[in-house]
Amino acid sequence: MPPAPPPLPGEPSVERGGLGVSAGTPSDPGTPSSPGGAGVRGGLVAGGAHGPEHLRALTAVVLDALAEAAPARGGPLPAGGPEAVAQSTRALCSPVLPEEGIGPEAALGDLVRAVAEGAADPADPACVAHLHCPPLAVAAAAELAGAALNPSMDSWDQAPAAGVIEELTTAALARLVHPTAPAPDALITSGGTESNLVALLLARERAAPGPLRVVTGANAHHSVHRAAWMLGLPAPTVVACSDGRIDPDALDRALAGLAGAPLLVVATAGTTDEGRIDPLPEIARIAERHTAQLHVDAAYGGPLLFSDRLAAQLAGLEQAATVTFDLHKLGWQPVAAGVLAVADAAMLAPLSLRADYLNADDDTEAGLPDLLGRSIRTTRRPDALKMAVTFRALGRRGLGELVEHCVRTAHEFGRAVDAHPQLRLRPGGIGISTVLFRPAVADALSDEAGDAVVAAVRRTLLAEGRAVLGRAVAADGDGRSRLWLKATLLHPNAATADLLPLLDLVTAAADRAVSEPAEDRGEIRGVREASAADGTEVPGRERLSP
């Protein structure tokens, strides 16, 4: 073993021994000079023979802080709004870079407490604003192992076994999405945005000479437009939607108007605002008729494939050349857990890249797997590990049962909204597990004032820390666009009863919203008088909490 390098001026000496490293002063080599600095070099790495011992003690600090945070927070997010959260977080975390460290236990305790007490916790049934799932414990535990071992998925010598696990995971997902394709494949990505970017990149490289023209619905995720911009493509042609889904006739006309150009149709299976699934079989037929490539953004809806009962909603998905599929939505994985499935592995050839220090020709010829062409990124986390652990733990049927639970709960919640005299469910049904609704009192106001009430309800509940509801602009039954509250139900075991207190919270907040602004009092008085005349009850001012 080579001798240890001499210490820098003013630096404690370092002694090597086995896999650990002890650091201290020359007179007392085993004692760190401060809680930080030298103590960090005292063998406290997460991997190696002794790493798990160090990690076990620190993990206990993290778990204690997490256990104490939820009662301290008292709800799905902290009360007080951005300024209050910023103030309490800074009090625990500043300075982030002190001159002398305070030690790992104290730092972990403070910062984990800060981020947990100040979290919007998707495990709370009242946190339903976004496609933001509560991760499964088994997936989070696998994430810890991946972080401790820290494989980088860009060369075999950094990730020997992790590369095999990724290969097994991507093969399973590719076959799930493209069950009859002769050679499907899939890539692990950071999420739907990266998956859509890579899909457009691959389509551009497959296109005939001339700029690729992207055609998508008005319901498409913003990442489709951003990807076209990043890749130097013309701005996508946007076609009209009906009830939140691409209008096939409008798509047909748009493709006919672009005849002669290489074309890519981007459909959506699970829109962000409404959870709608485009008519995929009809879109696939139209795309084929116009010799257009087809990509489907199924970041939200893709996991319906785990369920035998629900998979039929994605009929036609298998005809897409590329499919975006996210598992940090209806897959209960910690971020990030994105996938891009391709019908033919040969489509991935444009991603091939040679860097001698990562995948030299002679190393590849000697049998070392080439991982560099599996992503547009170089360094990447072993995100397939947590997916593989979850798949093995639950199986396809177990995952399907969780998906079915979320969908069933959304329909039950929607029926509860529909039955509530002071709320109104958006016409058109539930989209996957997304429920749009609004307080009925807003409908008695002008469109602008009614939308302002809906927005105020959401912000009030956020500021009070009572609920995290989303917002979406969508067509009403009369065809006019209105603002709706959005509940995206992704909790794998929350019951409908756990969600019902949201309804009382919304009605109480709506009553406050219409009662307080002076400029709306005339309209509000009319609402109250009409309610008294027909015997319906206007919500009271009491505070309610789930």
Coordinates of C-alpha atoms in Angstrom, one line a residue:
M1 CA 0.0 0.0 0.0
P2 CA 1.5 3.4 -0.9
P3 CA 2.2 5.8 1.9
A4 CA -0.4 8.4 2.8
P5 CA 0.3 11.9 1.2
P6 CA 1.7 14.5 3.5
P7 CA -0.8 16.8 5.1
L8 CA -1.3 20.3 3.6
P9 CA -0.1 23.2 5.8
G10 CA -2.4 23.5 8.8
E11 CA -4.2 20.2 7.9
P12 CA -4.5 17.3 10.3
S13 CA -2.6 14.2 9.4
V14 CA -4.4 11.3 7.8
E15 CA -3.7 7.6 8.5
R16 CA -4.8 4.8 6.2
G17 CA -6.0 1.5 7.6
G18 CA -8.2 -1.0 5.9
L19 CA -11.2 0.5 4.3
G20 CA -11.6 3.2 6.9
V21 CA -9.7 6.5 7.2
S22 CA -9.0 8.2 10.5
A23 CA -8.2 11.8 10.7
G24 CA -6.9 13.9 13.5
T25 CA -4.1 16.0 14.8
P26 CA -0.5 14.5 14.6
S27 CA -0.6 14.2 18.4
D28 CA -4.0 12.6 18.5
P29 CA -4.6 11.0 15.1
G30 CA -7.9 9.4 16.1
T31 CA -9.6 12.6 17.2
P32 CA -11.2 15.0 14.6
S33 CA -10.3 18.6 15.1
S34 CA -14.0 19.7 14.7
P35 CA -17.4 18.1 14.2
G36 CA -17.2 18.8 10.5
G37 CA -14.0 19.1 8.4
A38 CA -11.7 16.2 9.5
G39 CA -14.6 14.3 10.9
V40 CA -16.1 13.9 7.5
R41 CA -12.8 12.1 6.5
G42 CA -13.1 9.9 9.5
G43 CA -14.3 6.9 7.5
L44 CA -17.9 8.1 7.2
V45 CA -18.6 7.0 3.7
A46 CA -21.9 5.2 2.9
G47 CA -20.3 2.3 1.0
G48 CA -17.5 -0.2 1.6
A49 CA -17.2 -2.7 4.5
H50 CA -18.0 -0.2 7.3
G51 CA -20.3 2.1 5.4
P52 CA -23.6 0.4 6.4
E53 CA -22.7 0.9 10.1
H54 CA -22.2 4.6 9.6
L55 CA -25.3 4.8 7.4
R56 CA -27.4 2.9 10.0
A57 CA -26.7 5.5 12.7
L58 CA -27.4 8.4 10.4
T59 CA -30.5 6.9 8.9
A60 CA -31.9 6.7 12.5
V61 CA -31.5 10.5 12.7
V62 CA -33.3 10.9 9.4
L63 CA -36.2 8.6 10.4
D64 CA -36.6 10.3 13.7
A65 CA -36.8 13.7 12.0
L66 CA -39.3 12.4 9.5
A67 CA -41.4 10.8 12.3
E68 CA -41.5 14.1 14.2
A69 CA -42.2 16.3 11.2
A70 CA -45.8 15.2 10.3
P71 CA -47.3 16.0 13.7
A72 CA -45.3 19.3 13.9
R73 CA -46.6 20.3 10.4
G74 CA -50.1 19.3 11.3
G75 CA -51.4 18.9 7.8
P76 CA -50.5 18.3 4.2
L77 CA -48.3 21.4 4.1
P78 CA -47.1 24.0 6.5
A79 CA -49.4 26.9 7.3
G80 CA -48.5 30.5 6.6
G81 CA -47.6 30.6 3.0
P82 CA -44.2 31.2 1.3
E83 CA -42.9 33.8 3.7
A84 CA -43.6 31.8 6.8
V85 CA -42.0 28.6 5.3
A86 CA -39.0 30.5 4.1
Q87 CA -38.5 32.1 7.5
S88 CA -38.7 28.8 9.4
T89 CA -36.6 27.0 6.9
R90 CA -33.8 29.6 7.0
A91 CA -33.8 29.5 10.8
L92 CA -32.9 25.8 10.7
C93 CA -30.6 25.8 7.7
S94 CA -28.5 29.0 7.8
P95 CA -25.7 29.2 7.1
V96 CA -25.7 26.4 4.7
L97 CA -21.9 26.7 4.3
P98 CA -20.6 27.6 7.7
E99 CA -16.9 28.2 8.2
E100 CA -16.8 25.2 10.6
G101 CA -19.1 22.2 10.2
I102 CA -21.6 21.3 12.9
G103 CA -21.3 17.5 12.3
P104 CA -23.4 15.0 10.4
E105 CA -26.0 14.3 13.1
A106 CA -26.8 17.9 13.8
A107 CA -26.8 18.9 10.1
L108 CA -29.1 15.9 9.2
G109 CA -31.4 16.6 12.1
D110 CA -31.8 20.3 11.2
L111 CA -32.1 20.1 7.5
V112 CA -34.3 17.0 7.4
R113 CA -36.6 18.5 10.0
A114 CA -36.7 21.7 7.9
V115 CA -37.6 20.0 4.6
A116 CA -40.0 17.6 6.3
E117 CA -41.9 20.1 8.4
G118 CA -42.0 22.4 5.3
A119 CA -43.1 19.7 2.9
A120 CA -46.1 19.3 0.7
D121 CA -46.5 15.7 1.7
P122 CA -48.2 13.6 -1.0
A123 CA -48.8 10.9 1.6
D124 CA -51.4 13.1 3.2
P125 CA -54.8 12.4 1.7
A126 CA -55.4 16.2 1.4
C127 CA -52.4 16.7 -0.9
V128 CA -53.9 16.0 -4.3
A129 CA -52.9 18.9 -6.5
H130 CA -50.4 17.4 -8.9
L131 CA -49.2 14.2 -10.5
H132 CA -47.1 13.9 -7.3
C133 CA -47.3 10.5 -5.7
P134 CA -46.4 9.2 -2.3
P135 CA -43.5 6.8 -2.9
L136 CA -43.7 3.3 -1.6
A137 CA -41.5 2.5 1.3
V138 CA -39.8 -0.4 -0.5
A139 CA -38.9 2.0 -3.4
A140 CA -37.5 4.6 -1.0
A141 CA -35.5 1.9 0.7
A142 CA -34.1 0.8 -2.6
E143 CA -33.3 4.4 -3.4
L144 CA -31.1 4.5 -0.2
A145 CA -29.1 1.5 -1.4
G146 CA -28.6 3.1 -4.8
A147 CA -27.5 6.4 -3.2
A148 CA -25.0 4.6 -0.9
L149 CA -23.4 2.5 -3.7
N150 CA -23.7 5.4 -6.2
P151 CA -23.3 3.6 -9.4
S152 CA -23.1 5.9 -12.5
M153 CA -24.9 4.4 -15.4
D154 CA -22.6 5.5 -18.1
S155 CA -20.0 2.7 -18.1
W156 CA -19.9 -0.9 -17.1
D157 CA -16.9 -0.4 -14.7
Q158 CA -19.0 2.0 -12.7
A159 CA -22.2 -0.1 -12.6
P160 CA -21.6 -3.8 -13.3
A161 CA -24.7 -5.2 -11.6
A162 CA -26.8 -2.1 -11.8
G163 CA -26.4 -2.2 -15.6
V164 CA -27.9 -5.7 -15.6
I165 CA -30.8 -4.6 -13.4
E166 CA -31.5 -1.7 -15.7
E167 CA -31.4 -4.1 -18.7
L168 CA -33.9 -6.4 -17.1
T169 CA -36.2 -3.6 -16.0
T170 CA -36.2 -1.8 -19.4
A171 CA -36.9 -5.1 -21.2
A172 CA -39.9 -5.8 -19.0
L173 CA -41.3 -2.3 -19.5
A174 CA -40.7 -2.4 -23.3
R175 CA -42.5 -5.7 -23.5
L176 CA -45.4 -4.3 -21.4
V177 CA -45.8 -1.4 -23.8
H178 CA -45.1 -3.2 -27.1
P179 CA -46.2 -6.8 -26.4
T180 CA -46.1 -8.0 -30.0
A181 CA -43.1 -6.0 -31.4
P182 CA -40.2 -8.2 -32.4
A183 CA -37.5 -6.2 -30.7
P184 CA -38.8 -3.5 -28.4
D185 CA -36.6 -1.6 -25.9
A186 CA -36.8 1.2 -23.4
L187 CA -34.6 3.8 -21.8
I188 CA -34.6 5.1 -18.3
T189 CA -35.1 8.9 -18.2
S190 CA -35.5 11.6 -15.6
G191 CA -39.3 11.9 -16.4
G192 CA -41.8 12.8 -19.0
T193 CA -40.0 15.9 -20.2
E194 CA -36.8 14.1 -21.0
S195 CA -38.7 11.2 -22.5
N196 CA -40.6 13.5 -24.9
L197 CA -37.4 15.3 -25.8
V198 CA -35.7 12.1 -26.7
A199 CA -38.8 10.8 -28.6
L200 CA -38.8 14.0 -30.8
L201 CA -35.0 13.7 -31.2
L202 CA -35.3 10.1 -32.4
A203 CA -38.2 11.0 -34.7
R204 CA -36.1 13.9 -36.2
E205 CA -33.3 11.5 -36.9
R206 CA -35.6 9.0 -38.6
A207 CA -37.3 11.7 -40.7
A208 CA -36.7 12.1 -44.4
P209 CA -34.8 15.1 -45.6
G210 CA -36.6 18.3 -44.6
P211 CA -37.6 19.6 -41.2
L212 CA -39.8 17.3 -39.1
R213 CA -43.2 18.7 -38.5
V214 CA -44.8 17.9 -35.2
V215 CA -48.6 17.8 -34.9
T216 CA -50.2 17.6 -31.5
G217 CA -53.3 18.4 -29.7
A218 CA -54.1 21.6 -27.7
N219 CA -54.1 19.2 -24.7
A220 CA -50.4 18.2 -25.1
H221 CA -48.0 18.7 -22.3
H222 CA -45.8 21.8 -22.6
S223 CA -42.7 19.7 -22.8
V224 CA -43.7 18.8 -26.4
H225 CA -43.4 22.4 -27.5
R226 CA -40.2 22.9 -25.5
A227 CA -38.6 19.8 -27.0
A228 CA -39.4 21.1 -30.6
W229 CA -37.8 24.4 -29.7
M230 CA -34.7 22.8 -28.1
L231 CA -34.2 20.6 -31.2
G232 CA -34.6 23.4 -33.7
L233 CA -37.8 22.1 -35.2
P234 CA -40.7 24.3 -36.4
A235 CA -43.2 25.1 -33.7
P236 CA -45.7 22.2 -33.4
T237 CA -49.0 22.5 -35.3
V238 CA -51.7 22.4 -32.7
V239 CA -55.0 20.8 -33.5
A240 CA -58.3 21.3 -31.7
C241 CA -59.6 19.1 -29.0
S242 CA -63.1 18.0 -28.1
D243 CA -63.8 17.3 -24.4
G244 CA -60.1 17.5 -23.7
R245 CA -59.1 14.9 -26.4
I246 CA -57.7 15.3 -29.9
D247 CA -60.4 15.8 -32.5
P248 CA -59.6 13.1 -35.2
D249 CA -61.1 15.1 -38.0
A250 CA -59.0 18.2 -37.0
L251 CA -55.9 16.0 -36.9
D252 CA -56.7 14.5 -40.4
R253 CA -57.0 18.0 -41.8
A254 CA -53.8 19.2 -40.2
L255 CA -51.8 16.3 -41.6
A256 CA -53.3 16.8 -45.0
G257 CA -52.2 20.4 -44.9
L258 CA -48.6 19.4 -44.2
A259 CA -48.5 16.7 -47.0
G260 CA -44.9 16.2 -48.3
A261 CA -43.2 17.0 -45.0
P262 CA -41.9 14.3 -42.6
L263 CA -44.5 14.2 -39.8
L264 CA -44.8 13.2 -36.2
V265 CA -48.1 13.0 -34.4
V266 CA -47.9 13.3 -30.6
A267 CA -50.9 12.0 -28.8
T268 CA -51.6 12.0 -25.0
A269 CA -52.7 9.2 -22.7
G270 CA -53.5 11.0 -19.5
T271 CA -53.5 14.8 -19.9
T272 CA -52.2 16.8 -17.0
D273 CA -55.3 18.9 -16.4
E274 CA -58.1 16.5 -17.0
G275 CA -56.6 12.9 -17.2
R276 CA -58.1 12.5 -20.7
I277 CA -56.8 9.8 -23.1
D278 CA -56.8 10.7 -26.8
P279 CA -58.6 8.3 -29.2
L280 CA -55.4 6.3 -29.8
P281 CA -56.7 3.6 -32.3
E282 CA -58.2 6.3 -34.6
I283 CA -55.2 8.5 -34.3
A284 CA -52.9 5.6 -35.2
R285 CA -55.0 4.9 -38.3
I286 CA -54.9 8.5 -39.4
A287 CA -51.1 8.8 -38.7
E288 CA -50.5 5.7 -40.8
R289 CA -52.7 7.0 -43.6
H290 CA -50.5 10.1 -43.8
T291 CA -47.2 8.1 -43.3
A292 CA -46.7 10.0 -40.0
Q293 CA -44.7 8.7 -37.1
L294 CA -46.6 8.4 -33.8
H295 CA -45.5 9.2 -30.3
V296 CA -47.7 8.8 -27.3
D297 CA -47.1 10.7 -24.1
A298 CA -48.5 8.2 -21.6
A299 CA -46.5 9.6 -18.6
Y300 CA -49.7 9.6 -16.5
G301 CA -51.8 6.9 -18.1
G302 CA -49.1 4.3 -19.0
P303 CA -49.4 2.3 -15.7
L304 CA -53.0 1.4 -16.6
L305 CA -51.2 -1.4 -18.5
F306 CA -50.4 -3.1 -15.2
S307 CA -54.2 -3.7 -14.7
D308 CA -56.0 -6.4 -16.8
R309 CA -59.2 -4.5 -16.2
L310 CA -58.0 -1.0 -17.2
A311 CA -55.4 -1.7 -19.9
A312 CA -58.1 -1.7 -22.6
Q313 CA -58.3 2.1 -22.1
L314 CA -54.9 2.3 -23.8
A315 CA -55.9 0.2 -26.9
G316 CA -53.8 1.5 -29.8
L317 CA -50.8 2.5 -27.6
E318 CA -48.8 -0.5 -29.0
Q319 CA -49.0 1.1 -32.5
A320 CA -46.9 4.0 -31.4
A321 CA -43.2 4.1 -32.3
T322 CA -42.3 5.7 -29.0
V323 CA -44.1 5.9 -25.7
T324 CA -43.4 8.1 -22.6
F325 CA -44.1 6.2 -19.4
D326 CA -43.6 7.7 -15.9
L327 CA -43.4 5.7 -12.7
H328 CA -43.1 8.7 -10.3
K329 CA -46.8 9.3 -11.0
L330 CA -49.0 6.2 -11.0
G331 CA -46.0 4.0 -10.1
W332 CA -45.2 5.3 -6.6
Q333 CA -41.5 5.8 -7.2
P334 CA -39.4 8.5 -5.7
V335 CA -38.5 11.1 -8.4
A336 CA -37.0 10.4 -10.9
A337 CA -38.4 7.4 -12.6
G338 CA -39.2 8.1 -16.2
V339 CA -39.2 5.7 -19.2
L340 CA -39.2 6.0 -23.0
A341 CA -40.3 2.8 -24.7
V342 CA -39.5 2.2 -28.4
A343 CA -41.1 -0.4 -30.7
D344 CA -37.7 -1.3 -32.2
A345 CA -34.4 -1.1 -30.5
A346 CA -32.8 0.0 -33.7
M347 CA -34.4 3.3 -33.3
L348 CA -31.9 4.1 -30.5
A349 CA -28.9 4.0 -32.8
P350 CA -28.7 7.8 -33.1
L351 CA -27.9 7.9 -29.3
S352 CA -24.7 5.9 -29.9
L353 CA -21.6 7.8 -28.8
R354 CA -17.9 6.9 -28.4
A355 CA -15.9 8.3 -25.5
D356 CA -12.6 6.3 -25.0
Y357 CA -12.6 6.6 -21.3
L358 CA -16.1 5.1 -21.0
N359 CA -16.6 2.7 -23.9
A360 CA -13.4 2.3 -25.9
D361 CA -13.7 0.1 -29.0
D362 CA -11.4 -2.5 -27.8
D363 CA -13.2 -2.7 -24.4
T364 CA -16.5 -3.2 -26.2
E365 CA -15.1 -5.8 -28.5
A366 CA -13.7 -7.6 -25.5
G367 CA -17.2 -7.9 -24.1
L368 CA -17.7 -4.9 -21.7
P369 CA -21.2 -3.6 -22.2
D370 CA -21.7 -0.2 -23.7
L371 CA -24.0 1.9 -21.5
L372 CA -23.2 5.4 -22.9
G373 CA -25.8 5.1 -25.7
R374 CA -28.6 4.4 -23.3
S375 CA -29.3 8.0 -22.5
I376 CA -28.7 11.6 -23.6
R377 CA -27.1 12.1 -20.2
T378 CA -23.7 10.9 -19.1
T379 CA -23.7 10.5 -15.4
R380 CA -27.0 9.1 -14.3
R381 CA -28.5 7.6 -11.1
P382 CA -29.4 3.9 -10.9
D383 CA -33.1 4.7 -11.1
A384 CA -34.0 1.3 -12.4
L385 CA -33.1 -0.3 -9.1
K386 CA -36.1 1.1 -7.2
M387 CA -38.3 0.2 -10.1
A388 CA -37.0 -3.4 -10.2
V389 CA -37.4 -3.8 -6.4
T390 CA -41.0 -2.6 -6.6
F391 CA -41.8 -4.8 -9.6
R392 CA -40.4 -7.9 -7.8
A393 CA -42.1 -7.0 -4.5
L394 CA -45.6 -6.4 -5.9
G395 CA -45.6 -8.1 -9.3
R396 CA -47.7 -6.9 -12.2
R397 CA -51.0 -7.9 -10.5
G398 CA -50.0 -6.1 -7.3
L399 CA -49.2 -2.9 -9.2
G400 CA -52.4 -3.3 -11.1
E401 CA -54.4 -3.5 -7.9
L402 CA -52.9 -0.2 -6.7
V403 CA -53.7 1.5 -10.0
E404 CA -57.3 0.2 -9.8
H405 CA -57.6 1.5 -6.3
C406 CA -56.7 5.0 -7.4
V407 CA -59.1 4.9 -10.3
R408 CA -61.9 3.5 -8.2
T409 CA -61.3 6.1 -5.5
A410 CA -61.4 8.9 -8.0
H411 CA -64.8 7.7 -9.3
E412 CA -66.2 7.4 -5.7
F413 CA -64.8 10.8 -4.8
G414 CA -66.5 12.2 -8.0
R415 CA -69.8 10.7 -7.0
A416 CA -69.5 12.3 -3.5
V417 CA -68.8 15.7 -5.2
D418 CA -71.8 15.2 -7.5
A419 CA -74.0 14.5 -4.5
H420 CA -72.9 17.5 -2.5
P421 CA -75.4 20.4 -2.7
Q422 CA -72.7 23.1 -2.6
L423 CA -70.3 21.6 -5.1
R424 CA -70.4 20.8 -8.8
L425 CA -68.6 18.1 -10.6
R426 CA -67.3 19.0 -14.1
P427 CA -69.4 17.4 -16.8
G428 CA -67.8 14.7 -18.8
G429 CA -66.7 12.1 -16.3
I430 CA -63.5 11.3 -14.5
G431 CA -60.2 11.2 -16.4
I432 CA -58.1 8.3 -15.1
S433 CA -57.9 9.5 -11.4
T434 CA -58.4 13.3 -11.9
V435 CA -61.5 14.9 -10.6
L436 CA -62.4 18.5 -11.5
F437 CA -65.0 20.4 -9.5
R438 CA -65.9 23.8 -8.2
P439 CA -68.1 25.4 -5.5
A440 CA -71.6 26.0 -6.7
V441 CA -71.6 29.4 -5.2
A442 CA -69.1 30.5 -7.9
D443 CA -71.5 29.6 -10.6
A444 CA -74.0 32.3 -9.5
L445 CA -71.3 35.0 -10.1
S446 CA -70.0 36.4 -13.4
D447 CA -67.5 34.1 -15.1
E448 CA -64.6 36.3 -14.0
A449 CA -65.8 36.6 -10.4
G450 CA -66.6 32.9 -10.2
D451 CA -63.2 31.9 -11.4
A452 CA -61.7 34.3 -8.8
V453 CA -63.6 32.5 -6.1
V454 CA -62.2 29.2 -7.2
A455 CA -58.7 30.5 -7.3
A456 CA -59.2 32.1 -3.8
V457 CA -60.4 28.8 -2.4
R458 CA -57.2 27.0 -3.5
R459 CA -54.9 29.8 -2.2
T460 CA -56.8 30.0 1.1
L461 CA -56.4 26.3 1.8
L462 CA -52.7 26.4 0.8
A463 CA -52.0 29.4 3.1
E464 CA -53.8 27.6 6.0
G465 CA -52.0 24.4 5.4
R466 CA -55.3 22.6 5.1
A467 CA -55.2 21.1 1.6
V468 CA -53.2 21.1 -1.6
L469 CA -55.7 21.2 -4.5
G470 CA -54.7 21.9 -8.1
R471 CA -56.3 24.2 -10.6
A472 CA -57.3 23.6 -14.2
V473 CA -59.0 25.6 -16.9
A474 CA -61.4 23.3 -18.8
A475 CA -64.6 23.5 -20.8
D476 CA -67.9 23.4 -18.9
G477 CA -71.0 21.7 -20.1
D478 CA -72.0 24.9 -22.0
G479 CA -68.6 24.8 -23.9
R480 CA -67.2 27.9 -22.0
S481 CA -63.9 27.6 -20.3
R482 CA -64.0 27.9 -16.5
L483 CA -61.5 27.5 -13.7
W484 CA -61.9 24.2 -11.7
L485 CA -60.3 22.8 -8.6
K486 CA -58.4 19.7 -9.4
A487 CA -57.9 16.6 -7.2
T488 CA -55.4 14.1 -8.7
L489 CA -55.8 10.9 -6.7
L490 CA -52.6 8.9 -6.6
H491 CA -52.5 7.6 -3.0
P492 CA -52.2 3.8 -3.2
N493 CA -54.2 3.2 0.0
A494 CA -56.2 6.3 0.9
A495 CA -59.9 5.5 1.2
T496 CA -62.6 7.7 -0.1
A497 CA -63.6 8.5 3.5
D498 CA -60.1 10.1 3.9
L499 CA -60.9 12.5 1.1
L500 CA -64.4 13.6 2.0
P501 CA -63.2 16.3 4.5
L502 CA -61.9 18.1 1.5
L503 CA -65.4 18.8 0.4
D504 CA -66.2 20.7 3.6
L505 CA -62.9 22.6 3.5
V506 CA -63.7 23.8 0.0
T507 CA -67.3 24.9 0.7
A508 CA -66.2 26.7 3.9
A509 CA -63.4 28.5 2.0
A510 CA -65.7 29.3 -0.9
D511 CA -68.1 31.0 1.6
R512 CA -65.3 33.1 3.0
A513 CA -64.1 34.0 -0.5
V514 CA -67.5 35.3 -1.7
S515 CA -68.3 37.0 1.6
E516 CA -65.2 39.1 2.1
P517 CA -64.4 41.1 -1.1
A518 CA -66.4 44.4 -1.0
E519 CA -66.6 44.7 -4.8
D520 CA -68.5 41.4 -5.0
R521 CA -71.0 42.0 -2.2
G522 CA -73.9 42.8 -4.5
E523 CA -73.6 39.5 -6.4
I524 CA -73.0 37.6 -3.1
R525 CA -76.2 39.1 -1.6
G526 CA -78.1 37.8 -4.6
V527 CA -76.7 34.4 -4.2
R528 CA -77.6 34.3 -0.5
E529 CA -81.1 35.5 -1.2
A530 CA -81.6 33.0 -4.0
S531 CA -80.4 30.2 -1.7
A532 CA -82.8 31.3 1.1
A533 CA -85.7 31.3 -1.4
D534 CA -85.1 27.8 -2.7
G535 CA -84.2 26.3 0.6
T536 CA -80.6 25.4 -0.1
E537 CA -77.9 26.2 2.5
V538 CA -75.1 28.6 2.0
P539 CA -71.9 27.2 3.7
G540 CA -71.0 28.7 7.1
R541 CA -67.9 30.5 8.2
E542 CA -66.6 27.8 10.6
R543 CA -63.1 26.4 10.2
L544 CA -63.0 22.8 9.2
S545 CA -60.0 20.5 9.0
P546 CA -59.7 16.9 7.8

